[in-house]
CSV table of C-alpha atoms and ligand atoms in Angstrom, one decimal:
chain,number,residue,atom,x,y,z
A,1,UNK,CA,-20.7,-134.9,20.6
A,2,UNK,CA,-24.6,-133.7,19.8
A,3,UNK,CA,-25.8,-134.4,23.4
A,4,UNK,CA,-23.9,-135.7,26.9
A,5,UNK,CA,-25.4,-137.8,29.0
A,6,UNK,CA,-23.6,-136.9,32.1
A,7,UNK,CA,-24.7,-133.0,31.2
A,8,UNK,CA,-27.0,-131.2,33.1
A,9,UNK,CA,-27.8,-128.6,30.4
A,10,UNK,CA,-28.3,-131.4,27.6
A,11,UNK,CA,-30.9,-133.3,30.0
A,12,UNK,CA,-32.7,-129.8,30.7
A,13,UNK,CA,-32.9,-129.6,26.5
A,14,UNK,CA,-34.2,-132.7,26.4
A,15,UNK,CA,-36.5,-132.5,28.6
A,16,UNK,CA,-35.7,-135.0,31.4
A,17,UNK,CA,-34.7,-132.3,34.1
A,18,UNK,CA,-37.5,-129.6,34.6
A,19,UNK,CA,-36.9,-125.7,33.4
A,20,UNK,CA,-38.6,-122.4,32.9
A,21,UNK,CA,-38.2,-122.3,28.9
A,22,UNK,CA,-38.0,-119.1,27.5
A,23,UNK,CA,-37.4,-120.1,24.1
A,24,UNK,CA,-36.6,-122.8,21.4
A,25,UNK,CA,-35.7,-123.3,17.9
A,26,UNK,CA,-33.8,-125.8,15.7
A,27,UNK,CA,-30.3,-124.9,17.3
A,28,UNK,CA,-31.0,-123.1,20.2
A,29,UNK,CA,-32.4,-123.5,23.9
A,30,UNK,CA,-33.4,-120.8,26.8
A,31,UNK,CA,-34.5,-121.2,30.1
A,32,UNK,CA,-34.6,-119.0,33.5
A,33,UNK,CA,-31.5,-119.5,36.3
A,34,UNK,CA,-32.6,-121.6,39.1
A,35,UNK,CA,-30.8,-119.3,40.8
A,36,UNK,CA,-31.2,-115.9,39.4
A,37,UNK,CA,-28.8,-112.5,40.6
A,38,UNK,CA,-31.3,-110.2,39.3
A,39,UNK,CA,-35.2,-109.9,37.9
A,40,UNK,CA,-34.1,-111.1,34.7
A,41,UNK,CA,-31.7,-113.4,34.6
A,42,UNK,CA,-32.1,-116.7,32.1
A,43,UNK,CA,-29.1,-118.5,29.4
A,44,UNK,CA,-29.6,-118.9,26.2
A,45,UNK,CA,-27.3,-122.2,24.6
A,46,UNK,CA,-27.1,-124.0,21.5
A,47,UNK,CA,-28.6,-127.2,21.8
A,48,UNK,CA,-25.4,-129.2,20.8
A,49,UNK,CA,-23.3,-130.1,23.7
A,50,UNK,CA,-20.1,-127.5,23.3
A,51,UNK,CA,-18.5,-127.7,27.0
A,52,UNK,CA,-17.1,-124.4,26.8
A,53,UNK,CA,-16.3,-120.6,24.6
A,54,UNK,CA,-13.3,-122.4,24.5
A,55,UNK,CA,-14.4,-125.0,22.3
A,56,UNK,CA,-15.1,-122.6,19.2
A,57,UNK,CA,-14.5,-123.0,16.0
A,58,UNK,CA,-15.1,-121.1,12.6
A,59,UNK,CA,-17.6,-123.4,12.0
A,60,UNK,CA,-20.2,-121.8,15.4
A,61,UNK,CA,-19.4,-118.0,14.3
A,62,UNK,CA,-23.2,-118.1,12.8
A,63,UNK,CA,-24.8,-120.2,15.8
A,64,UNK,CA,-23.2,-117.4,18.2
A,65,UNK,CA,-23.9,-114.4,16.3
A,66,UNK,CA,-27.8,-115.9,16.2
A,67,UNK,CA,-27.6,-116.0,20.3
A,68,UNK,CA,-25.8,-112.3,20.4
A,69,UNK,CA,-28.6,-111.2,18.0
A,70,UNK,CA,-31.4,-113.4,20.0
A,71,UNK,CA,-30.4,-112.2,23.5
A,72,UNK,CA,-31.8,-108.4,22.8
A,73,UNK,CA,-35.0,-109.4,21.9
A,74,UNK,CA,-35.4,-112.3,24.4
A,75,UNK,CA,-33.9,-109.7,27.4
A,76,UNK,CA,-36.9,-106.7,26.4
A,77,UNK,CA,-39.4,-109.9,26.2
A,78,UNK,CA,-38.4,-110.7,30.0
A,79,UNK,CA,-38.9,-107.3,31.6
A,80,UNK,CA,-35.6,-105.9,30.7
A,81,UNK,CA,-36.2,-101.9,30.1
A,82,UNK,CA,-34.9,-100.6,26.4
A,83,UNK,CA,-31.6,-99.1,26.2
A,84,UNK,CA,-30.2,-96.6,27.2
A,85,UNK,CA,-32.2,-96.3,30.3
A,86,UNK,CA,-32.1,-99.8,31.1
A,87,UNK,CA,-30.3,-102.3,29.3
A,88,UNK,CA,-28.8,-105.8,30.7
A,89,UNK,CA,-25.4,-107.5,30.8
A,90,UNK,CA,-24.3,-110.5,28.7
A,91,UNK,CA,-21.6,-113.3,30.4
A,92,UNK,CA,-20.4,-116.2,29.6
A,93,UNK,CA,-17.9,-118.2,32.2
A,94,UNK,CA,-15.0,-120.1,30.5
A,95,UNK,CA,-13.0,-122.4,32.8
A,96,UNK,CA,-12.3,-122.6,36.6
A,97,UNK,CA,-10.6,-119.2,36.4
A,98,UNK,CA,-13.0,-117.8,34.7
A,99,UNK,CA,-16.1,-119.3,37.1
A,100,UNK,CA,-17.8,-121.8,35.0
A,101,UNK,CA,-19.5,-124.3,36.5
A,102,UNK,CA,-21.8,-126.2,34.0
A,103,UNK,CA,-19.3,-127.6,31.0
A,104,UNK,CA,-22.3,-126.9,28.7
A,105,UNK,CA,-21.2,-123.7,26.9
A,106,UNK,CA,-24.3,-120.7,28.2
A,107,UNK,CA,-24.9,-117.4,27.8
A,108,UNK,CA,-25.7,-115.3,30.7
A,109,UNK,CA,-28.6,-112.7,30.2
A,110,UNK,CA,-28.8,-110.8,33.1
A,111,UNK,CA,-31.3,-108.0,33.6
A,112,UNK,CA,-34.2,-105.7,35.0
A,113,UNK,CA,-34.5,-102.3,37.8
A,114,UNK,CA,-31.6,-102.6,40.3
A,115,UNK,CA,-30.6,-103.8,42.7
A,116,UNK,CA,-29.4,-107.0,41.7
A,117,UNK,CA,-27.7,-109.7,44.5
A,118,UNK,CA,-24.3,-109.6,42.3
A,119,UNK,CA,-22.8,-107.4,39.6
B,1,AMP,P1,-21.8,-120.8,35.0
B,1,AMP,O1,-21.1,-120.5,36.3
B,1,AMP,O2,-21.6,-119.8,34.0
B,1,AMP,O3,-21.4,-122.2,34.6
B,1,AMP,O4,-23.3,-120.8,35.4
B,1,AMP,C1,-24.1,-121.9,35.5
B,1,AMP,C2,-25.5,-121.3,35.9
B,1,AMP,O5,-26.4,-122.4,35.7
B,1,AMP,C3,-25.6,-120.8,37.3
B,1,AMP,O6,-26.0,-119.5,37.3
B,1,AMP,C4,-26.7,-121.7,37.9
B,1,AMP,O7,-27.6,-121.1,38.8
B,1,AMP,C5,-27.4,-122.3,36.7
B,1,AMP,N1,-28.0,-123.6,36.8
B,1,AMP,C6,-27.4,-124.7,37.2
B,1,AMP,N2,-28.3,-125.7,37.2
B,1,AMP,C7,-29.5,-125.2,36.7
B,1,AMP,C8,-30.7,-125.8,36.4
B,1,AMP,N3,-31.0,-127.1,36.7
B,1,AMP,N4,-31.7,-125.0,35.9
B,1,AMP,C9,-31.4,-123.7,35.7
B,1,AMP,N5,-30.3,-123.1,36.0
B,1,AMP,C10,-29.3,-123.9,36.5
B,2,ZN,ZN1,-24.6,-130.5,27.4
């Protein structure tokens, strides 16, 4: 389905629930954390409602390699330092095992001088 109405993340997109946008385009979304474990910390997602990296097909390999290729650029635009020196850490939770708890498939970007509260 494009968009869920029971989603958090989709409503956030739409713009009925408030966020710190960090960028847009045709088939992607980014916004901060609301609850951040570091000074950078925001997800990037694509705007269609996919509830998981479980979900994925053949068909999303170009949507994902856009957010993998997005995610530099967007981290060094947030205060992340360049690599080597400084650098950031990509997640994304899949399932109850592996901690996800929006069904709304997100990429963590997670960033900037240490220490962070987790990781
Ligand atoms: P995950 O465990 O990977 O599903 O992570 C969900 C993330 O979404 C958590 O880091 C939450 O802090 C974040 N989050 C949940 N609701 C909101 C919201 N309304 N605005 C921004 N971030 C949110
Ligand atoms: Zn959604």
């Amino acid at each position: 389905m494009a968009s869920d109405p029971h989603c958090v993340f989709c409503k956030i997109i739409e713009g009925t629930v408030p966020s710190r946008k960090v960028y847009e385009d045709e088939e992607l979304f980014a916004f901060h954390d609301i609850a951040p474990w570091a000074p950078v910390h925001f997800l990037i997602l694509p705007k269609r409602h996919i509830a998981s990296m479980a979900q994925l097909t053949e068909q999303d390999a170009a949507m994902m390699g856009r957010i993998m290729t997005l995610a530099p650029r967007l981290a060094l635009e947030q205060g992340c330092r360049p690599y080597p020196g400084g650098g950031w850490r990509v997640v994304i939770n899949t399932g109850a095992e592996g901690g996800q708890e929006v069904h709304h498939l997100h990429v963590h970007v997670i960033g900037g001088p240490r220490p962070w509260l987790k990781g």
